[in-house]
């Protein structure tokens, strides 16, 4: 038997989430005594890197038609690999790709799917997976009742443990179904750090008073190597692009460090960010609900505090590099 | 002229206090206000209605659940859907729900099947993709834009760090995310009209569950916030480095 992962790629390289899926699968494989195998689709390099996280075999489906994302075709390729490798568990990252492909595969294999897993499965007398529900306000233990189990892992939820093995790379040929889906264009905002993958996120809200004041937020993010985010009202009035909106109806993120600047901390916003490991709130209003969810707080004006923080982090970076 | 099916799910209002009953095995519905899942209402339903207003056609809303879901179905009709169908089945498992929807949709050919990108309660993001596989239809997830030209669709979808532009044609399945449309508030005429619009209840189709929720837990309470003086931000840098080990 084997544990199979889908290792996603972007611009010809494996994504950070691909390694997180590998890490999850290899920790599970060690527990169950199975082999961890990866499926990679399209033109991707650096596949041997998956060996760092315990993947002993990589099935590379290099069909040119998989260079563009088509969940139907990718699910088909993974289903074939799962049969060939006798896979009992299939692991995805719970990201844009995983959210598209995993449900397809679940219906194809008639397999129970748990999305947004935050812990390794409990395999004592059954197969239960802990997942985040109610936008991070609670957790559920979900039992998978089918012979094949599919899991998508929430990014940044599982501690990484390196487990060096040599990954055997196999060219894997699959005949793909024809589908009625064509990717016409990909518009990449390549300079931006992806919000769901960022370790540090600097987020700001209405307290910033206007879009022209975001320069200092971007500078703080730049100094920290962080991604920028915003609250819903700010995206709704068009100060910031919609893809930066984090919260219950926007993106849910769980970085190691989250800065909330001039955001009051409405329950809907907290739902999208309360999985963050450390939260820093900066707000003029000492009664802002965000302070209840924060680890560290500064009661003060963003226009005063943020420039001082930029200087302080710059000094810190200079002293620690 | 497209026949559009919009699948809506019931969800607790976004301000609901989340708690559990029966030894933490069930969501405690006591005092909870239920709404149409925001992604389904704001984005999938409203975009479906806009397409119908521009090109003609028909918008049917489909819900899986018991009779206690009827108020939210009536609200979807008040916003502007033409008719509604409720499949009288339980909603404990995504694959089971997907099988209900696929079975119904196969019997009643639709051109577009629109879903929200996920529900705000179980955050599964599962049903739409499963229905696509069960019906062997193209699927575009997390779509932020949908334009129809006859039967041809141009769709924008969010991807990691960018946007993908996709072309397909009916029939297809789409899950809608922010950007797709702006929420609408039903007006009095819509609310009156909704009372007499058809709501058909169909019995559950045969299927079994693939998953089961065993129990719920709440996240551990945060320890109280440590305050740093605004005049001394260096202390925050030091705490983040030495105590939190976050930088």
XYZ file of C-alpha atoms in Angstrom:
568
model
C 0.000 0.000 0.000
C 1.057 3.579 -0.360
C 0.231 7.121 0.649
C -0.033 9.268 -2.464
C 0.344 13.043 -2.658
C -0.385 15.514 -5.392
C 2.611 17.876 -5.463
C 1.472 21.099 -7.083
C 3.745 23.436 -9.012
C 3.811 27.030 -10.151
C 5.988 28.374 -12.989
C 7.760 25.027 -13.301
C 8.685 24.722 -9.613
C 7.136 22.770 -6.788
C 5.196 24.995 -4.402
C 5.815 25.358 -0.669
C 2.466 23.632 -0.169
C 3.687 20.644 -2.209
C 6.402 20.075 0.395
C 3.857 20.469 3.182
C 1.735 17.728 1.588
C 4.868 15.569 1.277
C 5.717 16.205 4.923
C 2.204 15.179 5.988
C 2.193 12.034 3.853
C 5.614 10.899 4.961
C 4.787 11.338 8.657
C 1.614 9.305 8.091
C 3.493 6.692 6.041
C 5.977 6.189 8.869
C 3.071 5.594 11.231
C 1.326 3.099 8.962
C 4.448 1.484 7.492
C 3.515 2.489 3.947
C 5.516 4.130 1.183
C 5.015 7.830 0.330
C 4.649 8.496 -3.393
C 4.124 11.808 -5.201
C 2.344 12.637 -8.439
C 3.620 15.707 -10.297
C 1.965 17.000 -13.466
C 3.307 19.145 -16.290
C 6.724 20.649 -16.878
C 8.305 20.829 -13.397
C 11.943 20.655 -12.292
C 13.614 19.862 -8.968
C 11.493 16.763 -8.303
C 14.259 15.038 -6.312
C 13.730 17.722 -3.619
C 10.625 15.806 -2.528
C 12.992 13.174 -1.113
C 13.822 15.623 1.670
C 10.372 15.037 3.053
C 10.264 11.288 2.770
C 8.896 10.838 -0.763
C 10.618 7.737 -2.138
C 8.991 7.735 -5.566
C 7.839 10.535 -7.852
C 5.473 9.776 -10.722
C 6.013 12.549 -13.216
C 3.135 12.931 -15.670
C 4.836 15.257 -18.131
C 2.044 15.504 -20.752
C 2.213 18.998 -22.228
C -1.548 19.379 -21.868
C -1.047 19.316 -18.089
C 1.135 22.426 -18.147
C -2.137 24.284 -17.808
C -4.395 23.586 -14.889
C -7.397 21.366 -15.633
C -8.775 19.676 -12.510
C -10.596 17.014 -14.534
C -7.400 15.865 -16.250
C -5.253 16.084 -13.136
C -7.806 14.091 -11.125
C -7.779 11.471 -13.864
C -3.957 11.205 -13.749
C -3.965 10.918 -9.936
C -6.706 8.279 -10.019
C -4.613 6.172 -12.416
C -1.550 6.575 -10.202
C -3.565 5.680 -7.102
C -4.657 2.421 -8.732
C -1.140 1.579 -9.902
C 0.377 2.353 -6.486
C -2.437 0.726 -4.507
C -2.902 3.949 -2.533
C -5.059 3.927 0.580
C -4.671 7.628 1.388
C -4.262 10.559 -1.009
C -3.021 13.897 0.299
C -3.412 17.398 -1.161
C -2.633 20.868 0.122
C -5.830 22.797 0.875
C -4.946 25.548 -1.600
C -6.288 26.744 -4.945
C -5.269 23.535 -6.709
C -6.235 21.128 -3.953
C -9.663 22.730 -3.602
C -10.280 22.087 -7.305
C -8.843 18.614 -7.762
C -9.517 16.793 -4.463
C -13.356 16.838 -4.769
C -13.134 15.506 -8.335
C -10.926 12.684 -7.213
C -13.140 11.920 -4.203
C -16.198 11.500 -6.417
C -14.180 9.506 -8.974
C -12.864 7.038 -6.371
C -16.009 7.192 -4.202
C -13.707 8.220 -1.364
C -14.428 10.266 1.742
C -12.659 13.633 1.678
C -11.597 15.769 4.628
C -10.562 19.271 3.590
C -8.520 21.662 5.705
C -6.899 19.012 7.941
C -4.780 20.424 10.772
C -3.370 17.212 12.251
C -2.225 13.761 11.200
C -5.002 11.150 11.066
C -5.809 9.152 14.155
C -5.690 5.537 12.974
C -6.476 3.793 16.269
C -9.670 1.878 15.538
C -10.814 3.859 12.507
C -9.502 6.785 10.550
C -10.318 10.232 11.922
C -8.905 13.551 10.835
C -9.063 16.829 12.739
C -10.103 19.767 10.618
C -10.856 23.406 11.081
C -14.581 24.339 10.857
C -16.699 27.480 11.279
C -13.915 29.478 9.653
C -11.436 28.598 12.360
C -13.800 29.147 15.303
C -13.823 25.406 16.076
C -12.399 22.020 15.114
C -14.139 18.795 14.102
C -12.926 15.198 14.249
C -14.130 13.639 11.016
C -14.171 9.894 10.505
C -13.610 8.684 6.946
C -15.763 5.634 6.249
C -14.561 4.613 2.779
C -11.654 2.278 1.844
C -9.767 5.106 0.125
C -9.307 8.305 2.136
C -8.520 11.747 0.751
C -7.177 14.597 2.865
C -6.300 18.176 2.026
C -3.971 19.791 4.536
C -4.356 23.384 5.664
C -1.170 25.311 4.792
C 1.174 26.043 7.702
C -0.695 23.684 10.048
C 1.723 20.768 10.447
C 5.263 21.068 11.802
C 7.810 20.055 9.183
C 10.116 17.158 9.967
C 12.838 16.460 7.419
C 13.155 12.814 6.515
C 15.786 12.437 3.811
C 15.302 9.587 1.378
C 16.286 9.207 -2.256
C 13.347 9.891 -4.509
C 13.145 7.644 -7.546
C 11.787 9.747 -10.430
C 9.604 7.827 -12.878
C 8.195 9.173 -16.128
C 4.573 8.173 -15.878
C 2.400 8.038 -18.966
C -1.354 8.423 -18.666
C -3.827 8.798 -21.502
C -5.930 11.772 -20.528
C -9.600 12.353 -21.269
C -10.463 15.244 -23.542
C -12.203 18.038 -21.672
C -14.007 21.188 -22.646
C -11.807 23.619 -20.770
C -9.124 25.882 -22.156
C -6.772 28.150 -20.233
C -6.543 31.249 -22.380
C -4.259 33.374 -20.271
C -2.525 33.492 -16.897
C -2.119 36.891 -15.321
C 0.507 36.518 -12.629
C 1.229 39.132 -10.057
C 4.589 37.484 -9.731
C 6.284 40.141 -7.620
C 3.812 39.623 -4.811
C 4.342 37.011 -2.158
C 1.368 34.658 -2.067
C -0.841 35.448 0.907
C -1.660 31.870 1.856
C 1.985 30.813 1.751
C 3.500 33.812 3.551
C 5.063 33.257 6.983
C 4.393 36.863 7.971
C 1.379 38.942 6.939
C 0.931 42.673 7.474
C -2.750 43.577 7.315
C -4.470 46.927 7.625
C -7.998 48.257 7.831
C -10.118 51.375 7.823
C -7.905 52.915 10.495
C -5.518 53.782 7.671
C -8.061 56.384 6.469
C -7.327 56.093 2.741
C -5.572 54.059 0.041
C -2.837 56.685 -0.256
C -1.603 55.697 3.216
C -0.714 52.108 2.314
C 2.894 52.993 1.474
C 4.010 52.437 5.059
C 2.121 49.098 5.224
C 3.895 47.924 2.086
C 7.214 49.137 3.445
C 6.722 47.311 6.727
C 5.811 44.169 4.774
C 8.877 44.604 2.604
C 11.198 44.942 5.597
C 9.740 41.778 7.130
C 9.555 39.795 3.879
C 5.812 39.677 4.489
C 2.690 39.624 2.323
C 0.091 42.392 2.628
C -3.584 41.834 3.431
C -6.607 43.916 4.349
C -10.001 43.819 6.051
C -13.258 43.483 4.160
C -14.461 47.132 4.255
C -11.168 48.221 2.761
C -11.533 45.781 -0.161
C -15.215 46.677 -0.580
C -14.555 50.396 -0.954
C -11.766 49.630 -3.394
C -8.784 50.861 -1.361
C -7.144 47.488 -1.837
C -7.677 44.613 -4.314
C -10.199 41.890 -3.410
C -7.566 39.152 -3.358
C -6.020 40.822 -0.282
C -9.227 40.514 1.749
C -8.782 38.105 4.644
C -11.667 37.035 6.861
C -14.667 34.764 6.895
C -15.842 35.732 3.410
C -12.376 36.341 2.003
C -9.235 34.280 2.389
C -8.545 32.286 5.527
C -4.866 32.408 6.401
C -2.686 31.056 9.194
C 0.752 32.640 9.042
C 3.319 32.439 11.836
C 2.964 36.148 12.485
C 0.004 38.413 11.688
C -0.003 42.188 12.118
C -3.471 43.777 12.352
C -3.104 47.515 11.919
C -6.148 49.745 12.263
C -8.515 46.755 12.151
C -11.087 46.614 14.954
C -11.346 42.827 14.923
C -14.937 42.026 13.967
C -15.819 38.369 14.494
C -15.923 37.825 10.704
C -12.384 39.131 10.301
C -11.030 37.139 13.244
C -12.518 33.971 11.750
C -10.144 34.236 8.800
C -6.984 34.912 10.795
C -7.314 33.316 14.214
C -5.282 30.327 13.063
C -2.230 32.615 12.980
C 0.413 31.529 15.490
C 1.218 35.022 16.770
C -1.056 38.046 16.362
C 0.036 41.649 16.883
C -2.746 44.258 17.057
C -2.144 47.964 16.641
C -5.154 50.198 17.203
C -5.974 53.630 18.607
C -8.985 52.168 20.408
C -7.930 50.284 23.544
C -11.348 48.577 23.509
C -10.910 47.157 19.973
C -11.921 43.468 20.047
C -8.714 42.520 18.239
C -6.765 42.955 21.486
C -8.710 40.004 22.920
C -7.439 37.776 20.111
C -3.926 39.206 20.010
C -0.729 38.004 21.657
C 0.830 41.461 21.575
C -0.838 44.832 21.374
C 0.063 48.458 20.938
C -2.576 51.047 21.717
C -1.576 53.859 19.443
C -1.976 55.629 16.151
C -0.797 53.634 13.143
C 0.618 56.793 11.598
C 2.897 57.152 14.609
C 3.595 53.480 15.397
C 4.146 51.956 11.947
C 7.041 54.236 10.859
C 8.712 53.586 14.217
C 8.199 49.839 13.722
C 9.734 50.011 10.242
C 12.849 51.640 11.720
C 13.016 49.176 14.588
C 12.676 46.138 12.292
C 15.281 47.594 9.920
C 17.717 47.931 12.830
C 16.881 44.409 13.953
C 17.462 42.998 10.456
C 20.754 44.883 10.132
C 21.948 43.562 13.489
C 20.869 39.967 12.821
C 22.129 39.452 9.283
C -31.040 31.830 -22.977
C -29.573 29.594 -20.338
C -31.148 27.291 -17.825
C -29.257 28.096 -14.658
C -29.192 26.038 -11.468
C -27.885 27.801 -8.368
C -27.136 25.507 -5.438
C -27.606 27.165 -2.072
C -26.696 25.913 1.351
C -27.901 26.948 4.783
C -25.303 28.424 7.148
C -25.299 30.064 10.571
C -25.215 33.860 10.436
C -21.650 35.185 10.371
C -22.013 36.758 13.825
C -23.264 33.528 15.445
C -21.667 32.319 18.606
C -20.396 28.826 17.893
C -21.145 26.180 20.516
C -21.881 22.469 20.589
C -24.446 20.163 22.180
C -24.874 16.437 22.950
C -21.391 15.945 24.379
C -19.778 18.111 21.666
C -21.090 15.918 18.877
C -23.591 18.378 17.395
C -23.654 22.039 16.460
C -25.887 23.829 18.944
C -28.566 25.510 16.839
C -30.170 27.148 19.868
C -30.625 30.845 19.222
C -28.704 30.672 15.953
C -30.023 32.665 13.014
C -29.627 30.804 9.720
C -28.892 32.489 6.419
C -28.113 31.505 2.847
C -24.415 30.702 2.766
C -22.958 34.109 1.750
C -20.840 32.780 -1.137
C -23.916 31.072 -2.599
C -26.150 34.121 -2.202
C -23.873 37.068 -2.910
C -21.914 35.600 -5.761
C -23.505 32.498 -7.341
C -27.164 33.525 -7.100
C -26.720 37.187 -7.977
C -24.464 36.432 -10.982
C -27.034 33.865 -12.164
C -29.766 36.512 -11.943
C -27.638 39.087 -13.780
C -27.041 36.630 -16.623
C -30.747 35.884 -16.820
C -31.595 39.604 -16.867
C -29.087 40.188 -19.673
C -29.728 37.123 -21.826
C -33.069 35.678 -20.751
C -33.404 32.173 -19.349
C -34.400 30.755 -16.026
C -32.825 30.567 -12.568
C -33.700 27.627 -10.341
C -32.340 27.440 -6.796
C -31.605 24.035 -5.381
C -31.184 23.225 -1.714
C -30.562 19.925 0.006
C -32.094 19.716 3.470
C -35.203 19.550 5.595
C -38.322 21.742 5.719
C -36.594 24.083 8.188
C -34.562 25.302 5.187
C -37.637 26.709 3.442
C -37.237 30.274 4.826
C -33.808 30.673 3.232
C -35.111 29.174 -0.013
C -37.940 31.744 0.011
C -35.329 34.445 0.487
C -33.489 33.261 -2.637
C -36.809 33.476 -4.489
C -37.333 36.972 -3.070
C -33.925 38.034 -4.392
C -35.124 36.963 -7.819
C -34.852 33.231 -8.572
C -37.761 31.921 -10.659
C -38.397 28.659 -8.870
C -36.882 26.405 -6.246
C -36.299 22.753 -5.534
C -35.495 21.207 -2.177
C -34.174 17.676 -2.053
C -35.439 16.306 1.241
C -32.198 14.717 2.407
C -29.696 15.020 5.224
C -26.531 17.046 4.781
C -23.998 15.265 6.981
C -21.556 14.419 4.205
C -20.365 16.302 1.125
C -20.220 13.316 -1.231
C -23.743 12.309 -0.206
C -25.002 15.840 -0.905
C -23.130 15.930 -4.234
C -24.812 12.673 -5.246
C -28.227 14.190 -4.458
C -27.528 17.276 -6.567
C -26.000 15.304 -9.449
C -28.915 12.866 -9.530
C -31.419 15.713 -9.691
C -29.431 17.772 -12.216
C -29.014 14.774 -14.536
C -32.805 14.430 -14.741
C -33.293 18.137 -15.495
C -30.704 19.333 -17.966
C -29.171 22.652 -16.933
C -26.668 24.772 -18.848
C -24.929 26.313 -15.852
C -24.591 24.956 -12.330
C -23.416 27.689 -9.970
C -22.170 27.172 -6.407
C -20.472 29.352 -3.788
C -16.794 28.544 -3.267
C -17.409 26.979 0.153
C -19.832 27.128 3.076
C -18.887 29.244 6.047
C -19.715 26.476 8.540
C -17.882 23.322 7.444
C -15.594 25.130 4.959
C -15.514 22.012 2.807
C -15.165 23.451 -0.694
C -16.122 19.973 -1.868
C -19.624 19.640 -3.309
C -19.255 21.556 -6.597
C -16.178 19.612 -7.733
C -17.800 16.323 -6.767
C -20.930 17.156 -8.780
C -18.695 17.992 -11.757
C -17.086 14.554 -11.625
C -20.409 12.785 -11.079
C -21.881 14.577 -14.108
C -18.651 14.471 -16.127
C -18.730 18.235 -16.668
C -15.978 20.872 -16.791
C -15.444 22.636 -13.459
C -13.980 26.030 -12.699
C -13.427 26.646 -9.004
C -12.981 29.942 -7.134
C -14.183 31.995 -10.082
C -14.199 35.753 -9.653
C -15.694 36.646 -13.065
C -18.090 34.966 -15.487
C -19.090 36.338 -18.885
C -21.423 34.482 -21.233
C -21.580 34.933 -24.971
C -24.316 32.588 -26.166
C -23.184 29.217 -24.879
C -19.539 30.233 -24.594
C -18.133 31.340 -21.261
C -15.058 33.327 -20.338
C -14.187 32.856 -16.685
C -11.540 34.346 -14.433
C -10.397 32.236 -11.535
C -8.102 32.985 -8.635
C -4.844 31.062 -8.538
C -1.806 31.351 -6.274
C -0.554 34.889 -6.851
C -2.637 35.713 -9.900
C -5.649 35.133 -12.106
C -6.290 32.502 -14.759
C -8.570 33.212 -17.716
C -10.499 30.142 -18.845
C -12.785 29.425 -21.772
C -15.439 26.750 -21.786
C -18.990 26.274 -22.996
C -22.248 25.047 -21.530
C -22.913 22.844 -19.738
C -20.362 23.482 -17.004
C -20.025 23.921 -13.247
C -18.571 26.882 -11.428
C -17.871 27.826 -7.824
C -18.067 31.554 -7.231
C -15.784 33.693 -5.064
C -15.567 37.366 -4.267
C -15.623 39.698 -7.271
C -18.269 37.691 -9.146
C -21.173 40.006 -8.218
C -22.456 42.420 -5.588
C -24.906 41.275 -2.928
C -28.550 42.256 -3.470
C -31.171 43.029 -0.866
C -34.625 41.700 -1.722
C -37.275 44.414 -2.168
C -40.890 44.257 -1.011
C -42.152 43.216 -4.449
C -39.653 40.371 -4.507
C -40.660 39.239 -1.035
C -44.368 39.257 -1.999
C -43.681 37.424 -5.271
C -41.579 34.795 -3.505
C -44.611 33.560 -1.582
C -46.251 32.227 -4.718
C -43.208 31.060 -6.667
C -42.973 27.273 -6.972
C -40.932 25.385 -4.354
C -40.887 21.715 -5.261
C -39.789 19.132 -2.717
C -38.272 15.937 -4.096
C -37.374 12.846 -2.054
C -33.761 11.909 -1.329
C -31.870 9.789 -3.831
C -30.206 6.565 -2.701
C -26.636 7.148 -1.474
C -24.409 6.440 1.515
C -22.222 8.708 3.626
C -18.467 8.725 3.105
C -17.568 10.652 6.274
C -18.987 11.250 9.733
C -18.272 13.977 12.265
C -17.366 12.307 15.570
C -16.900 15.360 17.772
C -16.196 19.077 17.919
C -13.683 21.004 19.986
C -13.079 24.682 20.563
C -9.631 26.182 20.043
C -7.685 26.787 23.263
C -8.349 30.224 24.715
C -5.685 32.776 23.895
C -3.650 33.890 26.849
C -4.187 37.565 27.481
C -2.643 40.172 25.235
C 0.725 41.594 26.256
C 0.746 45.360 25.736
C 3.733 47.317 24.521
C 3.984 51.083 24.869
C 3.659 52.973 21.578
C 6.766 54.944 22.510
C 8.816 51.779 22.864
C 8.271 49.671 19.762
C 11.772 48.150 20.127
C 10.286 46.109 22.955
C 7.818 44.555 20.512
C 10.651 43.632 18.135
C 12.526 42.036 21.014
C 9.439 40.113 22.216
C 8.702 38.839 18.713
C 12.287 37.676 18.396
C 13.101 36.306 21.843
C 9.758 35.267 23.285
C 7.491 34.457 20.315
C 10.395 33.403 18.067
C 8.340 34.708 15.167
C 11.106 36.751 13.528
